[in-house]
PDB file of C-alpha atoms in Angstrom:
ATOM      1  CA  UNK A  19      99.295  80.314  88.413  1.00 42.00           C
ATOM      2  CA  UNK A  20      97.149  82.263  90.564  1.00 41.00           C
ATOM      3  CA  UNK A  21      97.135  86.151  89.523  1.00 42.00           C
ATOM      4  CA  UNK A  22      96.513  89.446  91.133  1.00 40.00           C
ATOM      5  CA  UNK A  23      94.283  92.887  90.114  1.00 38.00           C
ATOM      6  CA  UNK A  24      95.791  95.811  91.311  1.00 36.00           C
ATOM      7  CA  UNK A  25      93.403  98.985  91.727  1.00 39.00           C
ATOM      8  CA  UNK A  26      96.645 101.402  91.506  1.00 43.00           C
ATOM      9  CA  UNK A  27      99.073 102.957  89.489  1.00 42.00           C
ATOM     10  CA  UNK A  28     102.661 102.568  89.825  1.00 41.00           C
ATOM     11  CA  UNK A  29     104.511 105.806  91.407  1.00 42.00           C
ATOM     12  CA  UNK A  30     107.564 106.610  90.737  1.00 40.00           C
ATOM     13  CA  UNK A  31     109.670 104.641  92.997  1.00 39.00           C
ATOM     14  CA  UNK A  32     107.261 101.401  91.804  1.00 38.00           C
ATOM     15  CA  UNK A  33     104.681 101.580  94.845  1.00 38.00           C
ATOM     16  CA  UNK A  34     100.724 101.242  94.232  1.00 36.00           C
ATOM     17  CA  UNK A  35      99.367 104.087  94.105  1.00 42.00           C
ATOM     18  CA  UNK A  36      95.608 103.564  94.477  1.00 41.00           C
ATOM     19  CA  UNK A  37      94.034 106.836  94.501  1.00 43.00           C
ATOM     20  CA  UNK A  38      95.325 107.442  91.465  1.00 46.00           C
ATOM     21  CA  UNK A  39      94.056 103.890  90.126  1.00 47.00           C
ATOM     22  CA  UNK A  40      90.457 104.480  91.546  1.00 44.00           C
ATOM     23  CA  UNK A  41      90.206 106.889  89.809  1.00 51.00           C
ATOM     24  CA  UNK A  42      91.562 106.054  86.347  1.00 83.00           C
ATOM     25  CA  UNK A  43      89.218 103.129  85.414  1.00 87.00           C
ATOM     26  CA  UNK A  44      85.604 104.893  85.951  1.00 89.00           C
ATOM     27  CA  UNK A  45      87.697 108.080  84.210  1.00 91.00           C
ATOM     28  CA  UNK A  46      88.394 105.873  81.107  1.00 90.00           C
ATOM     29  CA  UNK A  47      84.721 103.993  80.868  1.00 91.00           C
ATOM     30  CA  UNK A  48      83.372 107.969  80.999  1.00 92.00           C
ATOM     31  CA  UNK A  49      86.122 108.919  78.430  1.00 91.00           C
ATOM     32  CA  UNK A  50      85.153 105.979  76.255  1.00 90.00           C
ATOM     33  CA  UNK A  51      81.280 107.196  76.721  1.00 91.00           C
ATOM     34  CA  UNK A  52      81.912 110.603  75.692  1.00 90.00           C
ATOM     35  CA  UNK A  53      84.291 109.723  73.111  1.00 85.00           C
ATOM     36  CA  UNK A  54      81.663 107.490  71.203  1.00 83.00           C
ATOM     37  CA  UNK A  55      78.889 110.520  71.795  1.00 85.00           C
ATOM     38  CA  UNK A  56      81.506 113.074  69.646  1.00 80.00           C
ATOM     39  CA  UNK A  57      81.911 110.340  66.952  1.00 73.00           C
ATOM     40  CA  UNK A  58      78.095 109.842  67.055  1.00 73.00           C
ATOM     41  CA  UNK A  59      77.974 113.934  66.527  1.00 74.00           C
ATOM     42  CA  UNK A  60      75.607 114.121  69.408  1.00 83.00           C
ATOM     43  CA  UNK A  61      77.446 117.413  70.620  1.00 81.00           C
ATOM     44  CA  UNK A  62      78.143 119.218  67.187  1.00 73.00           C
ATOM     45  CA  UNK A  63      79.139 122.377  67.902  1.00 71.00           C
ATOM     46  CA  UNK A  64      77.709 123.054  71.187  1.00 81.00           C
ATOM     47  CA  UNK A  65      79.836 122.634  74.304  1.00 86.00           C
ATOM     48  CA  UNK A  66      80.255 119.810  76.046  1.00 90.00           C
ATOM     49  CA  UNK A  67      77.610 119.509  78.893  1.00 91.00           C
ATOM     50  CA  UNK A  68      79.776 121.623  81.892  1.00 91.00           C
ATOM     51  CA  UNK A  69      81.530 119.134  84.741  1.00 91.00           C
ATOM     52  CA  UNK A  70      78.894 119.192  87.282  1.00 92.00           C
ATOM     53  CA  UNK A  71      76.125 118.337  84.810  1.00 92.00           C
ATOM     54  CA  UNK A  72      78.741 115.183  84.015  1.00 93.00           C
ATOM     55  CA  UNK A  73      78.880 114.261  87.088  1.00 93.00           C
ATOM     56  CA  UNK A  74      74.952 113.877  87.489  1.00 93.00           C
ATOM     57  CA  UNK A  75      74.766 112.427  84.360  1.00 92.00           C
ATOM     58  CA  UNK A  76      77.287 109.120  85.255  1.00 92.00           C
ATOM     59  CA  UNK A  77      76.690 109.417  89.198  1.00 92.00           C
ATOM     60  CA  UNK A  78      80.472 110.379  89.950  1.00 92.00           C
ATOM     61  CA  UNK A  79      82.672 113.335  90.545  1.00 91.00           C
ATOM     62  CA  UNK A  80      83.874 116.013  89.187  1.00 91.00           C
ATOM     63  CA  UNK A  81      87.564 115.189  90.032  1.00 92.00           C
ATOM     64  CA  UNK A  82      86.670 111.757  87.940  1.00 92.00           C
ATOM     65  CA  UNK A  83      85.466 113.638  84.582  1.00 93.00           C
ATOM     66  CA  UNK A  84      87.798 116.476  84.944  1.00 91.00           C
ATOM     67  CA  UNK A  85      90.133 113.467  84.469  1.00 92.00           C
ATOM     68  CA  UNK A  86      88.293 112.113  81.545  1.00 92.00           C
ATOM     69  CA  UNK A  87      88.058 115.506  79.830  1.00 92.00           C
ATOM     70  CA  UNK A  88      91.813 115.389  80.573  1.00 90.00           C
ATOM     71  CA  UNK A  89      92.030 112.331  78.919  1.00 88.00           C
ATOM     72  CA  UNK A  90      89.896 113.377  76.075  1.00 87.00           C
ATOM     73  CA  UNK A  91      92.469 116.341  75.517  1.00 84.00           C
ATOM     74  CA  UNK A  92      95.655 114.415  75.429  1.00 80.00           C
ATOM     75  CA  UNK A  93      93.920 112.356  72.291  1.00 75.00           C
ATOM     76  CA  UNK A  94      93.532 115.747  70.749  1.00 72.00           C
ATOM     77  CA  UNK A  95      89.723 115.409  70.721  1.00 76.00           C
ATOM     78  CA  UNK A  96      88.516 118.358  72.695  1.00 82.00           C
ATOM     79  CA  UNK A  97      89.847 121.269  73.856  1.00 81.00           C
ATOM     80  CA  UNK A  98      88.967 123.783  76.981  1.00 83.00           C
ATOM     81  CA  UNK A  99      87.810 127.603  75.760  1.00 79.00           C
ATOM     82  CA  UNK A 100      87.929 129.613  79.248  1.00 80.00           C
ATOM     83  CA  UNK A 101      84.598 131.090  79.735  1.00 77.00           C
ATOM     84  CA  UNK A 102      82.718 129.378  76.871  1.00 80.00           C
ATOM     85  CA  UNK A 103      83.066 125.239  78.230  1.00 84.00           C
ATOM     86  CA  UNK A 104      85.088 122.416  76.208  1.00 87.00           C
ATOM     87  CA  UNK A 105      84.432 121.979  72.775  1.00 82.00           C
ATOM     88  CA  UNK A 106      85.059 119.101  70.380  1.00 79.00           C
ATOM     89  CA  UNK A 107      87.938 120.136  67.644  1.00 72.00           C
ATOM     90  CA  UNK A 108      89.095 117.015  66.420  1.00 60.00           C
ATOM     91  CA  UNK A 109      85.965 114.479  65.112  1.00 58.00           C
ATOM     92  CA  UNK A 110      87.614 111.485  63.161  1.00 60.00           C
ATOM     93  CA  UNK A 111      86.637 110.671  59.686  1.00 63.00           C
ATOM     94  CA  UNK A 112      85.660 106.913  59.184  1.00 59.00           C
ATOM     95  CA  UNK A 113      86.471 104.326  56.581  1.00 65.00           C
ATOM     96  CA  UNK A 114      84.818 100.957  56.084  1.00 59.00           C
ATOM     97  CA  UNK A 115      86.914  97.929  55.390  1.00 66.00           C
ATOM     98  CA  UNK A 116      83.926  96.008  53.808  1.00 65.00           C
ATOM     99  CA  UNK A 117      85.003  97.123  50.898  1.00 69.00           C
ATOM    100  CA  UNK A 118      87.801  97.986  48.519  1.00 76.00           C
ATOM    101  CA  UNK A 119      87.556 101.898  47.811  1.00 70.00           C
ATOM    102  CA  UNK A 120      89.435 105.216  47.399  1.00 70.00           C
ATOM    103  CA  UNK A 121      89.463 108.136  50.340  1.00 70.00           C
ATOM    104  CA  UNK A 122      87.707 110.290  47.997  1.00 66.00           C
ATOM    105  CA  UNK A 123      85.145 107.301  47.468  1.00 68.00           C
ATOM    106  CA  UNK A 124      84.606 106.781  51.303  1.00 65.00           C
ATOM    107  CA  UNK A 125      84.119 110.734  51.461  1.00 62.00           C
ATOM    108  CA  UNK A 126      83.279 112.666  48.441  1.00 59.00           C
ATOM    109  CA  UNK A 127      79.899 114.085  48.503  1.00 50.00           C
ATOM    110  CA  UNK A 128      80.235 116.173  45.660  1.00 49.00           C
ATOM    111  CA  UNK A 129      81.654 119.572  47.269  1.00 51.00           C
ATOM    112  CA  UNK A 130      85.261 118.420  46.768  1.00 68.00           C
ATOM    113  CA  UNK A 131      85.768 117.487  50.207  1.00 76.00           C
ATOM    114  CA  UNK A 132      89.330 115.210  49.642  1.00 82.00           C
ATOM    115  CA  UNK A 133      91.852 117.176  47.918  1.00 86.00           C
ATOM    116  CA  UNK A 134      95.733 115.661  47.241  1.00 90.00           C
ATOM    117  CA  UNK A 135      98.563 117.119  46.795  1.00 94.00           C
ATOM    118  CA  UNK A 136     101.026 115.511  44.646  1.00 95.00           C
ATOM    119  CA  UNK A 137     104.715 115.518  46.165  1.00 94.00           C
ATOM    120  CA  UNK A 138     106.598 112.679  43.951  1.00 94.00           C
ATOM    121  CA  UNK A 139     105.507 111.224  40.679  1.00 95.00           C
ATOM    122  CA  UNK A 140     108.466 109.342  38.251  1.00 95.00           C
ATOM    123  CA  UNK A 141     109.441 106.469  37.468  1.00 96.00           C
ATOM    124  CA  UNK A 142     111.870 105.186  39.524  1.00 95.00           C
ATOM    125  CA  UNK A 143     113.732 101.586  39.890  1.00 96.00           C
ATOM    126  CA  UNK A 144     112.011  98.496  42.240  1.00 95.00           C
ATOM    127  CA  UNK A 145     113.756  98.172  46.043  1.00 94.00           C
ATOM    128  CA  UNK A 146     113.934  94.361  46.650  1.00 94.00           C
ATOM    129  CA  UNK A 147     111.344  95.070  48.572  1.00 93.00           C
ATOM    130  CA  UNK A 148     108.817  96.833  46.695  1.00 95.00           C
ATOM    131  CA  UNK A 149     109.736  94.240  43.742  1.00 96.00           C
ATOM    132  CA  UNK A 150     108.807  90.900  45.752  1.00 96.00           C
ATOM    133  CA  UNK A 151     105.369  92.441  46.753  1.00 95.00           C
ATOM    134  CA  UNK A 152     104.570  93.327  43.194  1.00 97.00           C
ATOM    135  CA  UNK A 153     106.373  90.055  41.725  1.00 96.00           C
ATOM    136  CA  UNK A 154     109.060  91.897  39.784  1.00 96.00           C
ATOM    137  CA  UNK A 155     112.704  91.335  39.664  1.00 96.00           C
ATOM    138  CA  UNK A 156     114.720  94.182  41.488  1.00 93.00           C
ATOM    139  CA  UNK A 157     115.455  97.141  39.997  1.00 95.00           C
ATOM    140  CA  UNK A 158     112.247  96.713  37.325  1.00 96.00           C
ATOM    141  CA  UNK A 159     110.739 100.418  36.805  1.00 96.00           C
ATOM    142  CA  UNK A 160     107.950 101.104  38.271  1.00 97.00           C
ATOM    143  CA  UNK A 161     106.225 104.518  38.979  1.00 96.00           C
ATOM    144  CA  UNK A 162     106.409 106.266  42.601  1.00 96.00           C
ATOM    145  CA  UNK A 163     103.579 108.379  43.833  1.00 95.00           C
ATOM    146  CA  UNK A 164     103.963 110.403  46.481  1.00 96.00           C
ATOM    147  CA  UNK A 165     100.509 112.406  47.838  1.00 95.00           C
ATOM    148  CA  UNK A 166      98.964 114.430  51.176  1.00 95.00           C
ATOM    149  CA  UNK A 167      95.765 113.670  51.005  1.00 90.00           C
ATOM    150  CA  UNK A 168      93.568 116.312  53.202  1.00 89.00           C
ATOM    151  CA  UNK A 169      89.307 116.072  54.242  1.00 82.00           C
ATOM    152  CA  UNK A 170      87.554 118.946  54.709  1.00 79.00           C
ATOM    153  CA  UNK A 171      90.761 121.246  54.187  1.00 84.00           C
ATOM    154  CA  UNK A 172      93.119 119.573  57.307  1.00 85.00           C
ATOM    155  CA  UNK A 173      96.038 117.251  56.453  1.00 91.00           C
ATOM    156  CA  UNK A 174      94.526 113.269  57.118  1.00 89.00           C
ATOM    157  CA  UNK A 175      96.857 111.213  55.361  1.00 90.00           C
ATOM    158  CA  UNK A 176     100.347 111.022  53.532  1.00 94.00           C
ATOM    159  CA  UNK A 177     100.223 108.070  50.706  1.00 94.00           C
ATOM    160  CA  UNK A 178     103.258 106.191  49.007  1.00 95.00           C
ATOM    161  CA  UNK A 179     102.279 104.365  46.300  1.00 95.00           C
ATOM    162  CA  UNK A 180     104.342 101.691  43.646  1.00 96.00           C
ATOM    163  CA  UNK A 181     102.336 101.395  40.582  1.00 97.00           C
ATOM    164  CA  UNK A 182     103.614  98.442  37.962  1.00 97.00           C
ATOM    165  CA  UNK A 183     105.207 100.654  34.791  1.00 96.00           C
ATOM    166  CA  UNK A 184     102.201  99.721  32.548  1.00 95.00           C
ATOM    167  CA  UNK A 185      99.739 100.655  34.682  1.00 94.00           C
ATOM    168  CA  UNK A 186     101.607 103.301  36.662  1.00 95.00           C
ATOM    169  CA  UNK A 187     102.642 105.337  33.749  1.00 95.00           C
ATOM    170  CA  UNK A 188      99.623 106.458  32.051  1.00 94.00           C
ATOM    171  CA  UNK A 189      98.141 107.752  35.357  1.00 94.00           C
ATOM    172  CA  UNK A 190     101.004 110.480  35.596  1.00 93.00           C
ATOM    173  CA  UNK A 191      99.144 112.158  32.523  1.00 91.00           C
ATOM    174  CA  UNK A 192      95.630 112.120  34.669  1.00 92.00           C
ATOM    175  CA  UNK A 193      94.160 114.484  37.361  1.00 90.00           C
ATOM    176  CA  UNK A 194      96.101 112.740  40.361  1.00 92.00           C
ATOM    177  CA  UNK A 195      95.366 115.881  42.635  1.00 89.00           C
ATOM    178  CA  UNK A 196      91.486 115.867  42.220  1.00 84.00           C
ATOM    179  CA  UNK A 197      90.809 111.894  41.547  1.00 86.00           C
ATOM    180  CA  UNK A 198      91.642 108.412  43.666  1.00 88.00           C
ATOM    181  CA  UNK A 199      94.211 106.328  42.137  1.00 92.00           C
ATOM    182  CA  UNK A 200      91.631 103.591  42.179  1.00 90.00           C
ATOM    183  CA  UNK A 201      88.730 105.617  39.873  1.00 89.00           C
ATOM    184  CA  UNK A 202      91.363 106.272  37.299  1.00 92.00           C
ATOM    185  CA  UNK A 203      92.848 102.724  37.056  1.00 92.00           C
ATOM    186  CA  UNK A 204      88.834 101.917  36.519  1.00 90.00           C
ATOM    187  CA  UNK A 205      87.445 104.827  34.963  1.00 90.00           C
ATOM    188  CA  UNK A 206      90.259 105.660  32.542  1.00 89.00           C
ATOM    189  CA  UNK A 207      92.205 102.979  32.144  1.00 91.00           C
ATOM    190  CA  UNK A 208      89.549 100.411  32.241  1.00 93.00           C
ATOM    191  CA  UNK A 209      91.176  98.420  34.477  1.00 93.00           C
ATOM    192  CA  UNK A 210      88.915  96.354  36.811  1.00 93.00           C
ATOM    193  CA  UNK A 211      90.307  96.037  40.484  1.00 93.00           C
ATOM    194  CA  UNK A 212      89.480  93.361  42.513  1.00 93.00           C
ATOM    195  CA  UNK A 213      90.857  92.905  46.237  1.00 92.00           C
ATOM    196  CA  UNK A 214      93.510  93.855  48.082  1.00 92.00           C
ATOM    197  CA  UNK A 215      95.890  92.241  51.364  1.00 93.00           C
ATOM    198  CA  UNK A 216      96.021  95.196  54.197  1.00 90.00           C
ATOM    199  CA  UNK A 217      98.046  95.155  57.389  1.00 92.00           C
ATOM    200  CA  UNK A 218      97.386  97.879  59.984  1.00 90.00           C
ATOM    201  CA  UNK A 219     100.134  98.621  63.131  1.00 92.00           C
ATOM    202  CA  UNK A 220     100.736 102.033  65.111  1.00 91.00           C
ATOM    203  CA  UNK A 221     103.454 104.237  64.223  1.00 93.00           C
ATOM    204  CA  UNK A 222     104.921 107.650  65.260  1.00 93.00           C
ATOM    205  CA  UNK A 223     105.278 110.362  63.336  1.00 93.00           C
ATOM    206  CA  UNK A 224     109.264 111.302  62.098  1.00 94.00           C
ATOM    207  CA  UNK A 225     109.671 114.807  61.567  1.00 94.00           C
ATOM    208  CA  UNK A 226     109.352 114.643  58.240  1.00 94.00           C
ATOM    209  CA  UNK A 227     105.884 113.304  58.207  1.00 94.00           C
ATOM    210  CA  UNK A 228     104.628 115.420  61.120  1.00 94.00           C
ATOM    211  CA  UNK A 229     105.709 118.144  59.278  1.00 94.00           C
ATOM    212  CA  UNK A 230     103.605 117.357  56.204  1.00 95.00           C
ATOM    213  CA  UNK A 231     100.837 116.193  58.179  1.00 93.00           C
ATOM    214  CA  UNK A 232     100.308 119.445  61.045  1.00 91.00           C
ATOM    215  CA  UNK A 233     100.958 116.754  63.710  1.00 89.00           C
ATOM    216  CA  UNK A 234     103.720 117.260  66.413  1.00 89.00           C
ATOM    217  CA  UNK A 235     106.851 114.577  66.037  1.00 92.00           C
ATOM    218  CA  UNK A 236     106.371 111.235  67.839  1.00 92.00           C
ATOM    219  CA  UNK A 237     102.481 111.486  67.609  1.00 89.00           C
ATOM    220  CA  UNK A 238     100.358 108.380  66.836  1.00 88.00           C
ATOM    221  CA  UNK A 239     100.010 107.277  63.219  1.00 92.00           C
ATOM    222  CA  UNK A 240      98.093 104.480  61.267  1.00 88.00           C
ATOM    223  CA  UNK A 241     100.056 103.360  59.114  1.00 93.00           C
ATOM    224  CA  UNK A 242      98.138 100.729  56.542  1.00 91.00           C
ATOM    225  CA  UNK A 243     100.271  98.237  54.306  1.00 94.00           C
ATOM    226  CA  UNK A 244      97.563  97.718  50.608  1.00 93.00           C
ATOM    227  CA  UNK A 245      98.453  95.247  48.309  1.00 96.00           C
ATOM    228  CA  UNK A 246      95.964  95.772  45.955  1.00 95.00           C
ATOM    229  CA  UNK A 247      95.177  93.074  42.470  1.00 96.00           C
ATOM    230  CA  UNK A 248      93.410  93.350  39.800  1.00 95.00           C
ATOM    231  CA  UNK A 249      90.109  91.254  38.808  1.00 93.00           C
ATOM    232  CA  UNK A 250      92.647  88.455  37.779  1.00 94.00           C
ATOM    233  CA  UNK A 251      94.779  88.566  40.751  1.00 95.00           C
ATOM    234  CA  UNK A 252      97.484  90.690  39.146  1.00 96.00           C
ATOM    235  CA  UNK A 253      99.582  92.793  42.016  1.00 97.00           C
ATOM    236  CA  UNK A 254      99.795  95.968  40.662  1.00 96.00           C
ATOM    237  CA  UNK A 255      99.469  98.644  43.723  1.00 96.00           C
ATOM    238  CA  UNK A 256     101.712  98.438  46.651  1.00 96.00           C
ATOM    239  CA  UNK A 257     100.904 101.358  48.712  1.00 96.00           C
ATOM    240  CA  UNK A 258     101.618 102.565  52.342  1.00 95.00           C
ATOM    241  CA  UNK A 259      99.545 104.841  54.053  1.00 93.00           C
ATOM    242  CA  UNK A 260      99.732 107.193  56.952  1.00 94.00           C
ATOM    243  CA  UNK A 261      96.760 108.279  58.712  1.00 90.00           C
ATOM    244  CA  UNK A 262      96.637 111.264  61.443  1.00 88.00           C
ATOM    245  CA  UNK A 263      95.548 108.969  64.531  1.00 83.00           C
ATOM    246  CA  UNK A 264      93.189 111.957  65.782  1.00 78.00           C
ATOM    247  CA  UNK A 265      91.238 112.162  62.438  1.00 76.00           C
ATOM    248  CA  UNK A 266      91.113 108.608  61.090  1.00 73.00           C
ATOM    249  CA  UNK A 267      89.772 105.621  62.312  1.00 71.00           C
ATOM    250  CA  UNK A 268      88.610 102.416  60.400  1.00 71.00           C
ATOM    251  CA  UNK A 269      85.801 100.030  60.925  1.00 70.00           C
ATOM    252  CA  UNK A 270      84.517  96.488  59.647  1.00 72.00           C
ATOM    253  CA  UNK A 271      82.159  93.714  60.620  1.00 74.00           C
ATOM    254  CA  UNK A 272      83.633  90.226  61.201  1.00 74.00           C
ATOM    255  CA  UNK A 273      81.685  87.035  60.788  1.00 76.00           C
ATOM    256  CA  UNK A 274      83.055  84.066  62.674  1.00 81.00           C
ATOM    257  CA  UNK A 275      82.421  80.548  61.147  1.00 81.00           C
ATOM    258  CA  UNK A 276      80.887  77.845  62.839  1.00 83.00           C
ATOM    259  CA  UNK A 277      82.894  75.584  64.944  1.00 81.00           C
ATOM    260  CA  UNK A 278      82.373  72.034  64.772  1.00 78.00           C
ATOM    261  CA  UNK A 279      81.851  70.842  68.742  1.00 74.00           C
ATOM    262  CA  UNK A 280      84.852  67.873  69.674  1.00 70.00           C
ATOM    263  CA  UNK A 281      82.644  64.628  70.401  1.00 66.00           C
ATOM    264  CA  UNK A 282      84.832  63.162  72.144  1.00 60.00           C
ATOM    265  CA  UNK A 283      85.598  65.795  74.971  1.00 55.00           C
ATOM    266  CA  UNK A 284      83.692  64.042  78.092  1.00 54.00           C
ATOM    267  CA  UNK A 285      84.196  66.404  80.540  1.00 56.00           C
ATOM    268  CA  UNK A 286      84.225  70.164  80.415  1.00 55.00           C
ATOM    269  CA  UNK A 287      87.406  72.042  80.071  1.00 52.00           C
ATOM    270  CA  UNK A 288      89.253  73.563  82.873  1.00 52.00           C
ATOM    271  CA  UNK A 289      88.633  76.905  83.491  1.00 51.00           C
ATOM    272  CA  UNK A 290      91.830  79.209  83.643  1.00 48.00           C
TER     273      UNK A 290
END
């Protein structure tokens, strides 16, 4: 089936609207640009270099990076101060998926800088649910934890957590607000962890959760599924977590094995 590129947007009435494309693509390569230079901290506090020096700097307009300052806006990243230039105000904290750690683990450089607060912490009876992914039968106890987790003072996360009884219920004598779940299963309970099953999918934020997290409703979440086992392979954590889309961001290297070439393919395959 033979396809076709369009260079335009859709209008309203459905019609190609082609200024508009042309101008959308190079906007989002020079949003991408910029984006990676205020996760790289190249700008810090300064302002942003002013439109015109843009311009110069990626051989285009200023209509095209006044659209990818635009751009940058609507993700929350920057924001315009008349008189003094566009600033960054939102730089996302990163977390590494090469390994199994806490938030205060990815983050904590000894000035405090993850801080919870704990909204729910009983013991309360297993949903179907929650009782499969722990291997339970329904209605088992098991303790509920409830937390808003913020960096650096601002609101980045909101984390439910189902805890098996035994391991659940000693932790709601421990320093939940200052500590990771994870450091007190190890470090007080002397319970060795070791790996956990995530899933990852975007979300929007119900009132309820953009209240608690400073976000407006309907705004972009991560929300991250852990199912995380002990050293024996023990499920003892089921926990789902949701991250502030314009502060959080997670990264990982993947290694691809090798793949064995088909002898007997003769010919080369048909390109589509």
């Amino acid at each position: 089936m033979t396809g076709k590129t369009y260079s335009g947007q859709l209008d309203r009435g459905g019609a190609v609207n082609s200024a508009s494309g042309r101008r959308s693509a190079p906007a989002r390569r020079i949003r991408d640009v910029l984006r990676a230079r205020i996760r790289s901290g190249v700008y810090g506090n300064r302002p942003l270099p002013s439109e015109t020096q843009l311009a110069a700097d990626f051989a285009t307009s200023r209509n095209i990076v006044r659209d990818a300052l635009a751009l940058l806006r609507d993700e929350g990243m920057v924001d315009r101060v008349p008189g003094a230039g566009t600033f960054v105000v939102a730089d996302k904290a990163v977390q590494g998926l090469d390994r199994l750690r806490g938030l205060a683990e990815t983050f904590e450089t000894g000035s405090g800088r993850v801080l919870n607060t704990v909204l729910l912490a009983e013991v309360v009876p297993a949903t179907p649910m929650v009782a499969e992914r722990l291997e339970l039968e329904p209605e088992t106890p098991v303790v509920a934890l409830e937390r808003l987790r913020c960096l650096d003072g601002a609101p980045l996360s909101l984390d439910a957590s189902y805890l098996t009884a035994d391991v659940g219920a000693p932790l709601l004598g421990l320093d939940l607000t200052g500590c990771d779940v994870f450091r007190l299963l190890e470090a007080e309970l002397g319970l060795p962890l070791g790996s956990a099953a995530i899933s990852i999918e975007a979300v929007a934020a119900d009132p309820t959760v953009a209240g608690l997290l400073a976000v407006r409703p309907g705004s972009p979440l991560l929300l991250m599924e852990r199912l995380t086992y002990t050293e024996t392979g023990r499920p003892i954590d089921l926990e789902y977590v949701r991250y502030r889309g314009d502060r959080f961001s997670l990264s990982g290297r993947l290694h691809r094995a090798p793949v064995t070439p088909n002898r007997g393919v003769t010919e080369p395959l048909e390109r589509i």
